[in-house]
Amino acid sequence: MEAEAISRKDLRDGISRRGFMQIAGMAGVAVGVAGGIARAEGAIGYHAMDLSDEDLTQMLRTILRIRWHERTMADRMLSDPNYRAYNHFYAGQEAVATGVCAALRNEGPFDQIDLVYSTHRPTGHALAKGVDMGRMQAEFDFRATGINGGYAAEMHISDPSVGFIGADGMIGPGHVIATGSAFAFRARGSDQVSVVFGGDGTYATPHFHSALNNARLLDLPFIYVLENNLYHQYAHYSYSCPHTDIADAARAYGIPARVVDGQDVFQVYNAAKEAVDRARAGGGPTFIEAKTYRYYNHWGAPGADVGQLGAFGYDPLAITSFRPEREVRAWMQRDPVDIARDTLIDWGVLTAEGAEMLEAEVRSEVDTAFAWAAEQPLCTPEDGLRHVFVEGEVIPRQIA
Amino acid sequence: MTEKTWMYSVLEAVQWEMRNDPAMTWIYELTPPVATNAGMPVINLETEFGRRRVVNTGIDENWMASAVLGAGLAGSRAATYIPYQGAGMPYQVIQNHAGKLRHMTGGKASMPVVFVIEMTGQTPGFAGQHSDYEVDTIYAHIPGVRTVVPSTPYDAKGMMHAALRSPDPVVFLYPAGLRMLSEEVPDEPYEVPLTRAAVRQEGSDLTIVGSGAGMPDVLEAAATLTSEGMSVEVIDLRVLKEMDTETLVTSVAKTRRLLAVDQSYYTLGPAAEVVARCAEAVEGARFRRIAFPDAPPPASPEMFTWMRPDATRIADAARKMV
Ligand SMILES: Cc1ncc(C[n+]2csc(CCOP(=O)(O)OP(=O)(O)O)c2C)c(N)n1
């Protein structure tokens, strides 16, 4: 992949890909073309560049939707005592969900769309897969018209209509379950793929190893996207995993694996596109490790201030292994919003003004979603006994 | 004596035992063994005993439980703290190994180990896999494993000493809803037996039995009923396995009325066991039980709080019996 990075500008200037590689090789430099754009593998491949301007802009829009949804949630949590929702923030990791879901089939009949299994940090995955923002927000706020009727709240949201099988409050089990969906696809001759997101913390679970082993043994159309944000709760991943790249573990299972810069949506997309193509063609599973970072703390918004992105200087229990503030600030220098926007401007897809307009549009969409959610009706207490089985009644045993 | 929180009391016991047994170990996953209490020294087992004995591990509760079991079989006392999200994960190793090993080896296996298992279920808003109070029922079902669920800091400390000194494997359930509870707790080590229920209040009209996170509501209901003139006996089960039949039967033989309360699901919960034991032993008594309905806990506070057997519902049920 090394030298596949090439900017539209170079193409416009008539340098062939081959020629460009030679120049880059001779110069012996990493191929960062546009100033300020960070590229961990030094590569922005062709798949993203083959997309239409509309599709590319859509990726930036998705990143912005996740970002402003996050920031609005954080501000509400910090400033509005009546705001009831809680969150595991995804800010900082937006490019991962966006890049992966952009390579998936998200619309159409249920037996044709690709499925995504999410984590306890699900908002980004949900929005990228196409879950309605207003109804998701209503769910977070425990409203009757929320996407799961107020039963789920953040850690358990689900919307199969867009292939979002759902958030998972547990670390591990969903990964094995996701291989079961992939098994079904293969058995019925479908070209659908099953994608699971997981944090670095999942490495230690037995489920991580079971999912990869069985996916490889059965050559399942399964994609494991490991979002290595360096921490499982308040412990650095070196406390639970001996590898620098968790992808090495996947390779040991015989699964093709890639490490990508999780801050760069196009790099993530390229890896996902290859993985999806392979899975659809019967080539089996892929593992993608995206190096990324969460700007807020594990849960909620401690250490954050209203109107400001990210949480700093918060060490809840004086845990020595928890992240230093310097590290947070360093990662925020390589922000997925900035990287996506600057790249699109650099590629001539958008102008700076166009990007600003897009962001303003997104912010107003987010505000509308929050306002709508806040007006939704609360749940009816007795409905807590519904949806246990398809038929039959549950008796309210709390009442004698 | 000092006013101490639940967790401070528990860690005080662990610290004392670890100081007196250099072989003892503690494995945790995300709840560091750290506790503070006003005017008291900070307890931090990791800094005091070092990372060789106190291990911060990855997310694998099955390993955590298996590892302390293995330590016990190798002759070392060991304990692990399983956070509530992982409460069910070690079930298999506790049920199939810890519970059966002594018996299946003809008494040869020794397991001086403690599984501290956090459980939630009294908190609206979390739902699904983050609301798991039923583990009291499933762990209490296992023979060969002592299962306790202290509801006060005093009991928690005394039962932790007893659990760590016990040659049997002990599941030590920690109802996370009681996190903020505090009371006077002695600084010295002491034991609360792993075999006895506690009579929290004496009375002659009615026996109310509860446990764990349900106790604050049971006590509140009892206070209301007492102020209305009813004479209520309150029993805190405290030990689920082996359940203290004698204390239960003695009380119900006196009051002839039993109301059993569960925070767990109705079907097969501890309250069902309480009623069955008393029904077998006491002729002509009246029985009722209330529990969380057989439905998973929903997120919405409106739905969830309606489903909980709270103090008002406990008092209502009691009034119907007397
Ligand atoms: C089986 C299980 N054990 C423990 C937990 C508690 N828990 C919730 S999130 C979390 C850390 C997850 O870390 P990681 O997978 O790296 O994801 P991140 O939060 O960093 O996105 C833990 C331990 C859980 N949800 N499930």
CSV table of C-alpha atoms in Angstrom, one decimal, chain A residues 20-212:
chain,number,residue,atom,x,y,z
A,20,PHE,CA,4.7,9.3,-8.7
A,21,MET,CA,5.8,6.2,-6.9
A,22,GLN,CA,9.2,6.5,-8.3
A,23,ILE,CA,9.6,10.1,-7.4
A,24,ALA,CA,8.4,9.4,-3.9
A,25,GLY,CA,10.7,6.4,-3.6
A,26,MET,CA,13.7,8.4,-4.8
A,27,ALA,CA,12.9,11.2,-2.5
A,28,GLY,CA,12.7,8.6,0.3
A,29,VAL,CA,9.9,10.5,2.1
A,30,ALA,CA,6.6,9.5,3.5
A,31,VAL,CA,4.0,10.5,1.0
A,32,GLY,CA,2.2,13.3,2.8
A,33,VAL,CA,1.1,15.5,0.0
A,34,ALA,CA,-1.2,18.1,1.4
A,35,GLY,CA,0.3,20.0,4.2
A,36,GLY,CA,-1.0,19.2,7.7
A,37,ILE,CA,-2.6,15.9,6.6
A,38,ALA,CA,-1.3,13.1,8.7
A,39,ARG,CA,-1.0,9.6,7.2
A,40,ALA,CA,0.2,6.8,9.4
A,41,GLU,CA,0.8,4.4,6.7
A,42,GLY,CA,1.8,7.2,4.4
A,43,ALA,CA,-0.9,6.1,2.1
A,44,ILE,CA,-4.2,7.3,0.7
A,45,GLY,CA,-5.1,4.6,-1.8
A,46,TYR,CA,-7.2,4.7,-4.9
A,47,HIS,CA,-10.5,3.3,-3.6
A,48,ALA,CA,-11.5,6.5,-2.0
A,49,MET,CA,-10.3,8.6,-4.9
A,50,ASP,CA,-12.5,6.6,-7.2
A,51,LEU,CA,-15.6,7.8,-5.4
A,52,SER,CA,-17.8,10.5,-6.7
A,53,ASP,CA,-17.6,14.0,-5.2
A,54,GLU,CA,-21.0,13.4,-3.7
A,55,ASP,CA,-19.9,10.2,-1.9
A,56,LEU,CA,-16.8,11.8,-0.6
A,57,THR,CA,-18.7,14.8,0.7
A,58,GLN,CA,-21.1,12.4,2.3
A,59,MET,CA,-18.3,10.9,4.3
A,60,LEU,CA,-17.3,14.3,5.7
A,61,ARG,CA,-21.0,15.0,6.4
A,62,THR,CA,-21.2,11.7,8.4
A,63,ILE,CA,-18.1,12.6,10.4
A,64,LEU,CA,-19.6,16.0,11.2
A,65,ARG,CA,-22.9,14.6,12.1
A,66,ILE,CA,-21.3,12.3,14.6
A,67,ARG,CA,-19.0,15.0,15.9
A,68,TRP,CA,-21.8,17.6,16.5
A,69,HIS,CA,-24.1,15.0,17.9
A,70,GLU,CA,-21.3,14.1,20.4
A,71,ARG,CA,-20.5,17.7,21.3
A,72,THR,CA,-24.2,18.5,21.8
A,73,MET,CA,-24.6,15.5,24.1
A,74,ALA,CA,-21.6,16.5,26.1
A,75,ASP,CA,-22.8,20.1,26.5
A,76,ARG,CA,-26.2,18.9,27.5
A,77,MET,CA,-24.8,16.6,30.1
A,78,LEU,CA,-22.6,19.3,31.5
A,79,SER,CA,-25.1,22.1,31.5
A,80,ASP,CA,-28.7,20.8,31.7
A,81,PRO,CA,-29.7,19.2,34.9
A,82,ASN,CA,-32.9,17.9,33.3
A,83,TYR,CA,-31.0,16.1,30.6
A,84,ARG,CA,-31.4,12.4,31.5
A,85,ALA,CA,-29.3,10.6,28.8
A,86,TYR,CA,-25.8,9.3,29.5
A,87,ASN,CA,-23.1,8.5,27.0
A,88,HIS,CA,-19.9,6.7,26.1
A,89,PHE,CA,-18.6,9.3,23.7
A,90,TYR,CA,-17.2,8.4,20.3
A,91,ALA,CA,-15.6,11.8,19.5
A,92,GLY,CA,-12.1,11.4,18.1
A,93,GLN,CA,-13.0,8.0,16.5
A,94,GLU,CA,-15.5,9.3,13.9
A,95,ALA,CA,-13.4,8.4,10.9
A,96,VAL,CA,-13.4,4.7,11.7
A,97,ALA,CA,-17.2,4.2,11.7
A,98,THR,CA,-17.6,6.5,8.8
A,99,GLY,CA,-14.9,4.9,6.6
A,100,VAL,CA,-16.1,1.4,7.3
A,101,CYS,CA,-19.8,2.0,6.8
A,102,ALA,CA,-19.1,3.9,3.6
A,103,ALA,CA,-17.9,0.6,2.2
A,104,LEU,CA,-21.0,-1.3,3.2
A,105,ARG,CA,-24.5,-1.8,1.7
A,106,ASN,CA,-26.7,0.1,4.0
A,107,GLU,CA,-30.0,0.3,2.1
A,108,GLY,CA,-32.4,-2.2,0.7
A,109,PRO,CA,-34.2,-5.3,1.9
A,110,PHE,CA,-32.9,-6.9,5.1
A,111,ASP,CA,-31.7,-10.0,3.3
A,112,GLN,CA,-29.4,-7.9,1.2
A,113,ILE,CA,-27.9,-5.2,3.4
A,114,ASP,CA,-24.7,-5.7,5.4
A,115,LEU,CA,-24.9,-6.1,9.1
A,116,VAL,CA,-23.0,-4.1,11.8
A,117,TYR,CA,-22.5,-5.3,15.4
A,118,SER,CA,-21.5,-2.4,17.6
A,119,THR,CA,-20.1,-1.7,21.1
A,120,HIS,CA,-21.0,0.1,24.3
A,121,ARG,CA,-19.8,3.2,22.5
A,122,PRO,CA,-22.3,3.0,19.7
A,123,THR,CA,-23.4,6.4,18.5
A,124,GLY,CA,-20.8,6.8,15.7
A,125,HIS,CA,-21.4,3.3,14.4
A,126,ALA,CA,-25.2,3.9,14.4
A,127,LEU,CA,-25.1,7.2,12.7
A,128,ALA,CA,-22.7,6.0,10.1
A,129,LYS,CA,-24.8,3.0,9.4
A,130,GLY,CA,-27.9,5.2,8.9
A,131,VAL,CA,-29.8,5.1,12.1
A,132,ASP,CA,-32.1,8.1,12.4
A,133,MET,CA,-30.5,10.7,14.7
A,134,GLY,CA,-33.7,12.1,16.2
A,135,ARG,CA,-35.1,8.7,17.1
A,136,MET,CA,-31.7,7.6,18.5
A,137,GLN,CA,-31.6,10.7,20.6
A,138,ALA,CA,-35.1,10.0,21.8
A,139,GLU,CA,-34.0,6.6,22.9
A,140,PHE,CA,-31.0,8.0,24.8
A,141,ASP,CA,-33.5,10.1,26.6
A,142,PHE,CA,-35.8,7.1,27.4
A,143,ARG,CA,-38.7,8.3,25.3
A,144,ALA,CA,-41.5,6.1,24.1
A,145,THR,CA,-40.9,7.0,20.5
A,146,GLY,CA,-37.2,6.3,20.7
A,147,ILE,CA,-35.7,3.9,18.3
A,148,ASN,CA,-36.2,1.0,20.7
A,149,GLY,CA,-39.2,2.4,22.6
A,150,GLY,CA,-37.3,3.4,25.6
A,151,TYR,CA,-36.2,-0.1,26.5
A,152,ALA,CA,-32.6,0.1,25.3
A,153,ALA,CA,-31.0,3.5,26.0
A,154,GLU,CA,-27.5,4.1,24.8
A,155,MET,CA,-25.7,0.8,25.4
A,156,HIS,CA,-28.4,-1.4,23.7
A,157,ILE,CA,-29.7,0.6,20.7
A,158,SER,CA,-30.6,-1.4,17.6
A,159,ASP,CA,-32.1,-0.7,14.2
A,160,PRO,CA,-32.1,-3.8,11.9
A,161,SER,CA,-33.9,-1.8,9.2
A,162,VAL,CA,-30.5,-0.3,8.3
A,163,GLY,CA,-28.5,-3.4,9.2
A,164,PHE,CA,-27.5,-2.0,12.6
A,165,ILE,CA,-27.9,-5.1,14.7
A,166,GLY,CA,-27.0,-3.1,17.6
A,167,ALA,CA,-24.9,-1.8,20.4
A,168,ASP,CA,-23.7,-4.4,22.9
A,169,GLY,CA,-23.2,-3.6,26.6
A,170,MET,CA,-20.9,-6.6,27.0
A,171,ILE,CA,-17.3,-6.8,25.8
A,172,GLY,CA,-16.8,-9.9,23.7
A,173,PRO,CA,-19.9,-12.0,23.1
A,174,GLY,CA,-21.2,-9.9,20.2
A,175,HIS,CA,-18.1,-10.7,18.2
A,176,VAL,CA,-18.8,-14.4,18.2
A,177,ILE,CA,-22.5,-13.8,17.5
A,178,ALA,CA,-21.5,-11.7,14.5
A,179,THR,CA,-19.6,-14.7,13.0
A,180,GLY,CA,-22.9,-16.5,13.3
A,181,SER,CA,-24.5,-14.0,11.0
A,182,ALA,CA,-21.6,-14.4,8.6
A,183,PHE,CA,-22.1,-18.2,8.8
A,184,ALA,CA,-25.7,-17.8,7.8
A,185,PHE,CA,-24.8,-15.5,4.8
A,186,ARG,CA,-22.3,-18.1,3.5
A,187,ALA,CA,-24.8,-21.0,4.1
A,188,ARG,CA,-27.6,-19.3,2.1
A,189,GLY,CA,-25.3,-18.1,-0.7
A,190,SER,CA,-25.8,-14.4,0.1
A,191,ASP,CA,-23.0,-11.9,-0.6
A,192,GLN,CA,-23.8,-9.9,2.5
A,193,VAL,CA,-21.0,-9.3,5.0
A,194,SER,CA,-21.0,-9.1,8.8
A,195,VAL,CA,-19.0,-6.4,10.5
A,196,VAL,CA,-18.1,-6.2,14.1
A,197,PHE,CA,-16.5,-3.2,15.9
A,198,GLY,CA,-14.5,-3.8,19.0
A,199,GLY,CA,-12.2,-1.9,21.3
A,200,ASP,CA,-8.6,-2.9,22.2
A,201,GLY,CA,-10.1,-4.3,25.4
A,202,THR,CA,-11.8,-7.1,23.5
A,203,TYR,CA,-8.4,-8.6,22.8
A,204,ALA,CA,-8.3,-10.2,26.2
A,205,THR,CA,-11.7,-11.8,26.0
A,206,PRO,CA,-12.0,-15.4,24.9
A,207,HIS,CA,-14.6,-14.2,22.4
A,208,PHE,CA,-12.0,-12.3,20.3
A,209,HIS,CA,-10.1,-15.5,19.7
A,210,SER,CA,-13.2,-17.7,19.1
A,211,ALA,CA,-14.5,-15.2,16.6
A,212,LEU,CA,-11.3,-15.1,14.6
